[in-house]
Amino acid sequence: MKRMLLFLNILLVLSSCSNTTSVIKSEDNQWKHQKRENHLNNRNDSSTWDIKMLKQDQQDIDFGDSGPFQLGVFPQPKYDLIGKGSFKGVGVVAGQFEIKDRKIFMRSFFVKENSLNKARLIGRKDEVFFQILVLTDTIDNVNYNLAHSVVLSRNHPDYLGQGFISTKDNRIDYVAFITAENNAYAIVNTRIFDLSFGKTILIAPRKDQTLRSLQIKSPEMSSDSITKYTELLIKDEKVIEFFQSKDNI
């Protein structure tokens, strides 16, 4: 009888915790929705815009080809309206790697620790939200015009990066973004990737003009660790097999 009472008490405690968690999640989602609505209103309210930043963007409008989208200059609400310390910076890590005789371009986008993401970073100075590795059959070490990328903060508190990597007969275009709610997606030559299932995307162009992709469930990474991770990744048998296929370029 005592065991039965103890079991029932445990069930009541677990049920209470579950209900509390549900309330917290509900309130959290409501808070996010309200913040989103406020941000949208600020986008439409010229009194909230950062005019100095807008004028600077106008001067830099001729940025050149940086990926699938032409860069747009939109007025943006002042970043601190989201919250003081809500933006600390974004960046790109680039690299070139080799698997035997195969050449691989790597690009990754990261967001620095700020007041919105610091709880999940657990001490890391930034977080990589997207990484792409593309097999290529050509390298330009003179003009460096076969690959380019850029990551932008102008959707703060959401961030978007894009770029391209050219092969002899093809071009791989990609775009990726992460939201303040930590939802992240990428598009590579019209294929959609939900990055919650893996932040690392491998692309292998084939001789017949088709493409192959492999999504990797990579660990949480920072800009400091991404290169070392990639060096280890390209030694993985599955990755070697993917890039070394006889049908690849």
Short mmCIF file of C-alpha atoms in Angstrom, two decimals:
data_model
loop_
_atom_site.label_atom_id
_atom_site.label_comp_id
_atom_site.label_asym_id
_atom_site.label_seq_id
_atom_site.Cartn_x
_atom_site.Cartn_y
_atom_site.Cartn_z
CA MET A 1 0.00 0.00 0.00
CA LYS A 2 2.83 2.40 0.88
CA ARG A 3 4.47 1.65 -2.48
CA MET A 4 1.24 2.41 -4.27
CA LEU A 5 0.92 5.77 -2.47
CA LEU A 6 4.53 6.61 -3.26
CA PHE A 7 3.95 5.77 -6.95
CA LEU A 8 0.85 7.97 -7.07
CA ASN A 9 2.77 10.85 -5.45
CA ILE A 10 5.53 10.55 -8.06
CA LEU A 11 2.95 10.64 -10.84
CA LEU A 12 1.40 13.79 -9.36
CA VAL A 13 4.80 15.49 -9.15
CA LEU A 14 5.66 14.55 -12.75
CA SER A 15 2.26 15.73 -13.94
CA SER A 16 2.75 19.04 -12.12
CA CYS A 17 6.21 19.52 -13.67
CA SER A 18 4.84 18.70 -17.11
CA ASN A 19 2.03 21.23 -16.74
CA THR A 20 4.49 23.88 -15.52
CA THR A 21 6.75 23.21 -18.48
CA SER A 22 3.80 23.51 -20.86
CA VAL A 23 2.86 26.87 -19.35
CA ILE A 24 6.44 28.14 -19.64
CA LYS A 25 6.64 27.04 -23.29
CA SER A 26 3.27 28.65 -24.02
CA GLU A 27 4.32 31.93 -22.38
CA ASP A 28 7.66 31.79 -24.18
CA ASN A 29 6.00 31.36 -27.58
CA GLN A 30 3.61 34.19 -26.78
CA TRP A 31 6.57 36.40 -25.85
CA LYS A 32 8.30 35.55 -29.11
CA HIS A 33 5.17 36.26 -31.10
CA GLN A 34 4.78 39.67 -29.46
CA LYS A 35 8.43 40.51 -30.07
CA ARG A 36 8.03 39.55 -33.71
CA GLU A 37 4.98 41.75 -34.05
CA ASN A 38 6.78 44.69 -32.43
CA HIS A 39 9.73 44.22 -34.78
CA LEU A 40 7.43 44.17 -37.81
CA ASN A 41 5.78 47.37 -36.63
CA ASN A 42 9.20 48.99 -36.21
CA ARG A 43 10.13 48.02 -39.76
CA ASN A 44 7.14 50.02 -40.94
CA ASP A 45 7.79 52.95 -38.60
CA SER A 46 10.41 55.33 -40.01
CA SER A 47 10.99 56.90 -36.59
CA THR A 48 12.71 53.66 -35.47
CA TRP A 49 15.05 53.33 -38.44
CA ASP A 50 18.84 53.56 -38.22
CA ILE A 51 19.35 56.29 -40.85
CA LYS A 52 23.13 56.36 -40.42
CA MET A 53 23.34 52.64 -41.22
CA LEU A 54 20.98 53.07 -44.18
CA LYS A 55 23.20 55.78 -45.71
CA GLN A 56 26.29 53.62 -45.20
CA ASP A 57 24.58 50.69 -46.93
CA GLN A 58 23.68 52.95 -49.86
CA GLN A 59 27.37 53.76 -50.33
CA ASP A 60 28.26 50.05 -50.30
CA ILE A 61 25.45 48.95 -52.62
CA ASP A 62 27.81 47.95 -55.46
CA PHE A 63 29.09 44.95 -53.55
CA GLY A 64 29.40 42.71 -56.59
CA ASP A 65 28.21 39.15 -57.08
CA SER A 66 27.90 37.40 -53.73
CA GLY A 67 25.42 34.64 -54.42
CA PRO A 68 21.90 33.95 -55.63
CA PHE A 69 20.37 37.21 -54.37
CA GLN A 70 21.18 40.77 -55.34
CA LEU A 71 21.88 42.58 -52.07
CA GLY A 72 19.04 44.93 -51.16
CA VAL A 73 19.26 48.13 -49.16
CA PHE A 74 16.29 48.34 -46.79
CA PRO A 75 15.85 50.68 -43.83
CA GLN A 76 16.31 48.68 -40.64
CA PRO A 77 15.11 49.47 -37.08
CA LYS A 78 17.89 50.31 -34.63
CA TYR A 79 19.43 47.06 -33.41
CA ASP A 80 19.15 47.97 -29.72
CA LEU A 81 15.36 48.12 -30.00
CA ILE A 82 15.51 44.31 -29.88
CA GLY A 83 17.51 44.62 -26.67
CA LYS A 84 20.83 46.08 -25.57
CA GLY A 85 23.63 43.67 -26.44
CA SER A 86 21.38 41.68 -28.78
CA PHE A 87 23.91 41.99 -31.61
CA LYS A 88 27.68 41.48 -31.38
CA GLY A 89 28.59 40.49 -34.93
CA VAL A 90 28.51 37.83 -37.65
CA GLY A 91 31.19 36.29 -39.82
CA VAL A 92 32.42 33.79 -42.40
CA VAL A 93 35.10 31.10 -42.17
CA ALA A 94 36.50 29.92 -45.51
CA GLY A 95 38.85 27.10 -46.41
CA GLN A 96 40.16 24.76 -49.11
CA PHE A 97 40.73 21.07 -48.47
CA GLU A 98 41.80 18.00 -50.43
CA ILE A 99 40.72 14.38 -50.39
CA LYS A 100 43.46 12.66 -52.37
CA ASP A 101 43.22 14.37 -55.78
CA ARG A 102 39.81 15.98 -55.11
CA LYS A 103 39.55 19.67 -54.19
CA ILE A 104 36.93 20.88 -51.72
CA PHE A 105 35.77 24.44 -51.03
CA MET A 106 34.40 25.13 -47.54
CA ARG A 107 32.36 28.09 -46.28
CA SER A 108 30.64 28.50 -42.92
CA PHE A 109 28.57 31.25 -41.31
CA PHE A 110 28.58 32.16 -37.63
CA VAL A 111 26.90 34.54 -35.18
CA LYS A 112 28.77 35.94 -32.18
CA GLU A 113 27.51 35.44 -28.65
CA ASN A 114 24.85 37.99 -27.73
CA SER A 115 22.07 38.45 -25.21
CA LEU A 116 19.66 36.37 -27.32
CA ASN A 117 21.79 33.27 -27.93
CA LYS A 118 24.20 33.18 -24.96
CA ALA A 119 22.08 30.69 -22.98
CA ARG A 120 22.55 27.97 -25.62
CA LEU A 121 26.18 28.82 -26.43
CA ILE A 122 27.31 27.85 -22.91
CA GLY A 123 30.50 29.88 -22.97
CA ARG A 124 31.36 29.62 -26.67
CA LYS A 125 32.22 32.98 -28.24
CA ASP A 126 30.06 32.32 -31.32
CA GLU A 127 28.00 29.65 -33.05
CA VAL A 128 28.31 28.23 -36.55
CA PHE A 129 24.81 27.85 -37.99
CA PHE A 130 25.74 26.61 -41.48
CA GLN A 131 28.65 24.90 -43.21
CA ILE A 132 28.92 23.83 -46.85
CA LEU A 133 31.61 21.75 -48.53
CA VAL A 134 31.56 21.63 -52.32
CA LEU A 135 33.60 19.42 -54.60
CA THR A 136 35.18 21.45 -57.41
CA ASP A 137 37.30 20.73 -60.46
CA THR A 138 38.86 24.17 -60.73
CA ILE A 139 40.74 26.53 -58.40
CA ASP A 140 41.59 30.18 -59.03
CA ASN A 141 44.52 31.20 -56.83
CA VAL A 142 45.12 34.40 -58.85
CA ASN A 143 41.87 36.34 -59.12
CA TYR A 144 39.92 34.36 -56.50
CA ASN A 145 36.66 34.91 -58.39
CA LEU A 146 35.36 31.33 -58.46
CA ALA A 147 33.90 31.51 -54.96
CA HIS A 148 32.44 34.27 -52.87
CA SER A 149 30.25 34.57 -49.79
CA VAL A 150 28.79 37.14 -47.42
CA VAL A 151 26.83 37.01 -44.17
CA LEU A 152 24.48 39.85 -43.28
CA SER A 153 22.98 41.21 -40.07
CA ARG A 154 20.40 43.49 -41.71
CA ASN A 155 17.55 41.16 -40.72
CA HIS A 156 18.54 41.40 -37.04
CA PRO A 157 17.68 39.45 -34.90
CA ASP A 158 17.75 36.97 -37.79
CA TYR A 159 20.89 36.51 -39.90
CA LEU A 160 21.40 35.44 -43.50
CA GLY A 161 24.45 34.30 -45.42
CA GLN A 162 24.83 33.47 -49.10
CA GLY A 163 27.47 32.61 -51.64
CA PHE A 164 28.47 30.64 -54.71
CA ILE A 165 31.16 28.21 -55.79
CA SER A 166 31.88 27.77 -59.51
CA THR A 167 33.13 24.62 -61.18
CA LYS A 168 34.18 24.35 -64.84
CA ASP A 169 30.62 23.64 -66.02
CA ASN A 170 28.38 24.44 -63.08
CA ARG A 171 27.74 26.92 -60.29
CA ILE A 172 26.61 26.02 -56.78
CA ASP A 173 24.52 28.80 -55.24
CA TYR A 174 23.57 28.67 -51.59
CA VAL A 175 21.78 30.72 -48.97
CA ALA A 176 21.27 29.98 -45.27
CA PHE A 177 19.60 31.80 -42.40
CA ILE A 178 19.01 31.49 -38.67
CA THR A 179 16.24 33.15 -36.67
CA ALA A 180 16.23 34.52 -33.13
CA GLU A 181 14.24 31.41 -32.17
CA ASN A 182 17.16 29.23 -33.40
CA ASN A 183 15.37 27.94 -36.49
CA ALA A 184 17.81 27.53 -39.37
CA TYR A 185 17.39 26.55 -43.02
CA ALA A 186 19.48 26.51 -46.18
CA ILE A 187 18.82 26.32 -49.90
CA VAL A 188 21.43 24.94 -52.30
CA ASN A 189 20.53 25.18 -56.00
CA THR A 190 16.81 25.01 -55.03
CA ARG A 191 17.17 22.05 -52.62
CA ILE A 192 15.89 22.92 -49.13
CA PHE A 193 17.71 21.76 -45.97
CA ASP A 194 16.35 21.94 -42.42
CA LEU A 195 19.58 22.59 -40.51
CA SER A 196 18.18 21.18 -37.26
CA PHE A 197 18.95 17.81 -38.89
CA GLY A 198 22.56 18.79 -39.56
CA LYS A 199 24.40 22.07 -40.11
CA THR A 200 26.97 20.61 -42.51
CA ILE A 201 25.99 20.13 -46.15
CA LEU A 202 28.21 18.29 -48.65
CA ILE A 203 27.65 18.88 -52.37
CA ALA A 204 29.15 16.80 -55.18
CA PRO A 205 28.51 17.94 -58.77
CA ARG A 206 28.47 15.03 -61.22
CA LYS A 207 29.73 14.63 -64.78
CA ASP A 208 26.15 14.37 -66.07
CA GLN A 209 25.32 17.85 -64.63
CA THR A 210 23.30 16.41 -61.73
CA LEU A 211 24.14 17.01 -58.06
CA ARG A 212 24.43 14.84 -54.97
CA SER A 213 24.07 16.08 -51.39
CA LEU A 214 24.88 14.64 -47.98
CA GLN A 215 23.68 16.27 -44.76
CA ILE A 216 25.88 15.72 -41.70
CA LYS A 217 24.69 15.98 -38.09
CA SER A 218 27.71 18.00 -37.00
CA PRO A 219 28.35 18.96 -33.35
CA GLU A 220 27.85 22.46 -31.95
CA MET A 221 30.77 24.43 -33.40
CA SER A 222 32.43 27.83 -33.14
CA SER A 223 34.52 29.73 -35.67
CA ASP A 224 37.63 28.51 -33.80
CA SER A 225 36.75 24.83 -34.12
CA ILE A 226 35.25 24.63 -37.61
CA THR A 227 38.54 24.13 -39.48
CA LYS A 228 39.72 21.36 -37.15
CA TYR A 229 36.33 19.70 -37.41
CA THR A 230 36.52 19.82 -41.21
CA GLU A 231 40.00 18.28 -41.22
CA LEU A 232 38.62 15.35 -39.24
CA LEU A 233 35.40 15.15 -41.27
CA ILE A 234 37.15 14.68 -44.61
CA LYS A 235 38.92 11.62 -43.16
CA ASP A 236 35.61 9.91 -42.49
CA GLU A 237 35.06 6.89 -44.78
CA LYS A 238 31.50 7.91 -45.67
CA VAL A 239 32.66 11.41 -46.65
CA ILE A 240 35.61 10.09 -48.66
CA GLU A 241 33.29 7.71 -50.51
CA PHE A 242 30.85 10.55 -51.22
CA PHE A 243 33.47 12.87 -52.72
CA GLN A 244 35.53 10.15 -54.44
CA SER A 245 32.69 8.67 -56.52
CA LYS A 246 33.79 7.90 -60.08
CA ASP A 247 30.66 9.71 -61.33
CA ASN A 248 31.70 13.01 -59.74
CA ILE A 249 33.46 15.75 -61.68
#
